[in-house]
Amino acid sequence: MLMIRNGKILLTRGDSAYITVTLKAQDGAAYTMQAGDKLTLTVRKQAIDTSSVLLQSVSDTDTIKLAPEQTKTLASGSYSYDIQLTTIAGDVFTVAGATSTNNNLSNFVVLPEVTV
């Protein structure tokens, strides 16, 4: 199960996920990814924990794909994520996820699986 509500991602451990990101330019117009642009989803225990990446997925489209092999290694619990767009020109924009410097920002929840 994948649910996204108010920027919070809830995902059942061991499931696949396809997360499509709607991108907008600074003027509010729709942004279409260019060849060479990358979206990166990063999940850490806490937003300010720069030492340990628990999950990371990079995409050259507006859809980030998570395989069961990536999500089954995560323990059930609350984590912090963000999604960054890196353009071919080298600009970096955080387009979703962590929006606070609060250590306890939990916006990525791994739910337990019943069927193993």
PDB file of C-alpha atoms in Angstrom:
ATOM      1  CA  MET A   1       0.000   0.000   0.000  1.00  0.00           C
ATOM      2  CA  LEU A   2       1.220   3.443  -0.903  1.00  0.00           C
ATOM      3  CA  MET A   3      -0.536   6.571   0.351  1.00  0.00           C
ATOM      4  CA  ILE A   4       0.621  10.160   0.118  1.00  0.00           C
ATOM      5  CA  ARG A   5      -1.246  12.703   2.234  1.00  0.00           C
ATOM      6  CA  ASN A   6      -0.152  16.293   2.722  1.00  0.00           C
ATOM      7  CA  GLY A   7       3.379  15.383   1.664  1.00  0.00           C
ATOM      8  CA  LYS A   8       3.595  12.403   4.053  1.00  0.00           C
ATOM      9  CA  ILE A   9       4.368   9.040   2.434  1.00  0.00           C
ATOM     10  CA  LEU A  10       3.004   5.834   3.972  1.00  0.00           C
ATOM     11  CA  LEU A  11       4.310   2.606   2.460  1.00  0.00           C
ATOM     12  CA  THR A  12       3.946  -1.034   3.463  1.00  0.00           C
ATOM     13  CA  ARG A  13       7.310  -2.696   4.043  1.00  0.00           C
ATOM     14  CA  GLY A  14       8.311  -4.876   1.067  1.00  0.00           C
ATOM     15  CA  ASP A  15       5.930  -3.220  -1.402  1.00  0.00           C
ATOM     16  CA  SER A  16       6.694  -1.629  -4.745  1.00  0.00           C
ATOM     17  CA  ALA A  17       5.983   2.072  -5.090  1.00  0.00           C
ATOM     18  CA  TYR A  18       5.715   4.479  -7.993  1.00  0.00           C
ATOM     19  CA  ILE A  19       5.814   8.093  -6.836  1.00  0.00           C
ATOM     20  CA  THR A  20       5.036  10.644  -9.541  1.00  0.00           C
ATOM     21  CA  VAL A  21       6.204  14.170  -8.780  1.00  0.00           C
ATOM     22  CA  THR A  22       4.453  17.191 -10.268  1.00  0.00           C
ATOM     23  CA  LEU A  23       7.130  19.789 -10.977  1.00  0.00           C
ATOM     24  CA  LYS A  24       6.587  23.522 -11.316  1.00  0.00           C
ATOM     25  CA  ALA A  25       9.000  26.272 -12.276  1.00  0.00           C
ATOM     26  CA  GLN A  26       9.495  29.200  -9.915  1.00  0.00           C
ATOM     27  CA  ASP A  27       6.880  31.182 -11.872  1.00  0.00           C
ATOM     28  CA  GLY A  28       4.298  28.425 -11.261  1.00  0.00           C
ATOM     29  CA  ALA A  29       4.342  27.044 -14.788  1.00  0.00           C
ATOM     30  CA  ALA A  30       4.608  23.288 -15.271  1.00  0.00           C
ATOM     31  CA  TYR A  31       8.215  22.101 -15.520  1.00  0.00           C
ATOM     32  CA  THR A  32       9.048  19.255 -17.874  1.00  0.00           C
ATOM     33  CA  MET A  33      12.193  17.328 -17.020  1.00  0.00           C
ATOM     34  CA  GLN A  34      14.963  17.719 -19.571  1.00  0.00           C
ATOM     35  CA  ALA A  35      17.439  15.071 -20.725  1.00  0.00           C
ATOM     36  CA  GLY A  36      20.075  14.910 -18.001  1.00  0.00           C
ATOM     37  CA  ASP A  37      17.760  16.072 -15.162  1.00  0.00           C
ATOM     38  CA  LYS A  38      17.513  13.720 -12.162  1.00  0.00           C
ATOM     39  CA  LEU A  39      15.044  13.299  -9.308  1.00  0.00           C
ATOM     40  CA  THR A  40      16.489  11.792  -6.132  1.00  0.00           C
ATOM     41  CA  LEU A  41      14.417  10.449  -3.230  1.00  0.00           C
ATOM     42  CA  THR A  42      16.446  10.088  -0.027  1.00  0.00           C
ATOM     43  CA  VAL A  43      15.191   8.566   3.239  1.00  0.00           C
ATOM     44  CA  ARG A  44      17.069   8.955   6.522  1.00  0.00           C
ATOM     45  CA  LYS A  45      16.239   8.150  10.136  1.00  0.00           C
ATOM     46  CA  GLN A  46      15.999  11.897  10.863  1.00  0.00           C
ATOM     47  CA  ALA A  47      16.056  14.972   8.637  1.00  0.00           C
ATOM     48  CA  ILE A  48      19.368  16.218  10.033  1.00  0.00           C
ATOM     49  CA  ASP A  49      21.070  12.803  10.073  1.00  0.00           C
ATOM     50  CA  THR A  50      23.622  13.190   7.286  1.00  0.00           C
ATOM     51  CA  SER A  51      25.517  10.014   8.127  1.00  0.00           C
ATOM     52  CA  SER A  52      23.069   7.300   7.178  1.00  0.00           C
ATOM     53  CA  VAL A  53      21.010   6.954   4.013  1.00  0.00           C
ATOM     54  CA  LEU A  54      18.433   4.203   4.564  1.00  0.00           C
ATOM     55  CA  LEU A  55      16.915   4.349   1.099  1.00  0.00           C
ATOM     56  CA  GLN A  56      17.745   6.260  -2.051  1.00  0.00           C
ATOM     57  CA  SER A  57      16.314   6.093  -5.545  1.00  0.00           C
ATOM     58  CA  VAL A  58      17.271   8.184  -8.575  1.00  0.00           C
ATOM     59  CA  SER A  59      15.082   8.689 -11.635  1.00  0.00           C
ATOM     60  CA  ASP A  60      15.509  10.478 -14.950  1.00  0.00           C
ATOM     61  CA  THR A  61      11.706  10.851 -15.251  1.00  0.00           C
ATOM     62  CA  ASP A  62       9.070  12.447 -13.015  1.00  0.00           C
ATOM     63  CA  THR A  63       8.313   9.023 -11.473  1.00  0.00           C
ATOM     64  CA  ILE A  64      10.485   7.536  -8.734  1.00  0.00           C
ATOM     65  CA  LYS A  65      10.290   3.749  -8.558  1.00  0.00           C
ATOM     66  CA  LEU A  66      10.918   1.738  -5.404  1.00  0.00           C
ATOM     67  CA  ALA A  67      11.371  -2.024  -5.703  1.00  0.00           C
ATOM     68  CA  PRO A  68      10.305  -4.510  -3.022  1.00  0.00           C
ATOM     69  CA  GLU A  69      13.983  -5.295  -2.422  1.00  0.00           C
ATOM     70  CA  GLN A  70      14.553  -1.662  -1.437  1.00  0.00           C
ATOM     71  CA  THR A  71      11.619  -1.366   0.953  1.00  0.00           C
ATOM     72  CA  LYS A  72      11.783  -4.802   2.634  1.00  0.00           C
ATOM     73  CA  THR A  73      15.043  -3.898   4.368  1.00  0.00           C
ATOM     74  CA  LEU A  74      13.452  -0.977   6.230  1.00  0.00           C
ATOM     75  CA  ALA A  75      12.128  -1.589   9.727  1.00  0.00           C
ATOM     76  CA  SER A  76       8.571  -0.456  10.367  1.00  0.00           C
ATOM     77  CA  GLY A  77       8.671   3.062  11.744  1.00  0.00           C
ATOM     78  CA  SER A  78       8.854   6.756  10.970  1.00  0.00           C
ATOM     79  CA  TYR A  79      11.614   8.360   8.935  1.00  0.00           C
ATOM     80  CA  SER A  80      12.344  11.579   7.061  1.00  0.00           C
ATOM     81  CA  TYR A  81      12.547  12.009   3.290  1.00  0.00           C
ATOM     82  CA  ASP A  82      13.031  14.621   0.652  1.00  0.00           C
ATOM     83  CA  ILE A  83      13.037  14.661  -3.130  1.00  0.00           C
ATOM     84  CA  GLN A  84      15.530  16.810  -5.000  1.00  0.00           C
ATOM     85  CA  LEU A  85      15.589  17.819  -8.623  1.00  0.00           C
ATOM     86  CA  THR A  86      19.086  18.246 -10.054  1.00  0.00           C
ATOM     87  CA  THR A  87      18.969  19.893 -13.460  1.00  0.00           C
ATOM     88  CA  ILE A  88      21.364  19.333 -16.322  1.00  0.00           C
ATOM     89  CA  ALA A  89      22.583  22.900 -15.646  1.00  0.00           C
ATOM     90  CA  GLY A  90      23.633  21.857 -12.121  1.00  0.00           C
ATOM     91  CA  ASP A  91      20.858  23.606 -10.191  1.00  0.00           C
ATOM     92  CA  VAL A  92      19.444  21.703  -7.189  1.00  0.00           C
ATOM     93  CA  PHE A  93      15.882  22.177  -5.912  1.00  0.00           C
ATOM     94  CA  THR A  94      14.167  20.348  -3.050  1.00  0.00           C
ATOM     95  CA  VAL A  95      10.718  19.714  -4.498  1.00  0.00           C
ATOM     96  CA  ALA A  96       9.090  17.579  -1.781  1.00  0.00           C
ATOM     97  CA  GLY A  97       9.660  16.300   1.711  1.00  0.00           C
ATOM     98  CA  ALA A  98      11.414  17.781   4.708  1.00  0.00           C
ATOM     99  CA  THR A  99      10.403  21.399   5.203  1.00  0.00           C
ATOM    100  CA  SER A 100      11.527  21.888   8.791  1.00  0.00           C
ATOM    101  CA  THR A 101      14.787  21.741  10.712  1.00  0.00           C
ATOM    102  CA  ASN A 102      12.934  19.882  13.469  1.00  0.00           C
ATOM    103  CA  ASN A 103      14.874  16.678  14.298  1.00  0.00           C
ATOM    104  CA  ASN A 104      11.613  14.780  14.760  1.00  0.00           C
ATOM    105  CA  LEU A 105      10.192  15.459  11.288  1.00  0.00           C
ATOM    106  CA  SER A 106       8.632  12.131  10.325  1.00  0.00           C
ATOM    107  CA  ASN A 107       7.182  12.293   6.844  1.00  0.00           C
ATOM    108  CA  PHE A 108       7.978   8.778   5.553  1.00  0.00           C
ATOM    109  CA  VAL A 109       6.228   5.969   7.408  1.00  0.00           C
ATOM    110  CA  VAL A 110       7.001   2.301   6.793  1.00  0.00           C
ATOM    111  CA  LEU A 111       4.024   0.164   7.772  1.00  0.00           C
ATOM    112  CA  PRO A 112       4.425  -3.483   8.807  1.00  0.00           C
ATOM    113  CA  GLU A 113       3.691  -6.199   6.266  1.00  0.00           C
ATOM    114  CA  VAL A 114       1.374  -9.081   7.103  1.00  0.00           C
ATOM    115  CA  THR A 115       2.017 -11.344   4.125  1.00  0.00           C
ATOM    116  CA  VAL A 116       5.652 -12.333   3.966  1.00  0.00           C
TER     117      VAL A 116
END
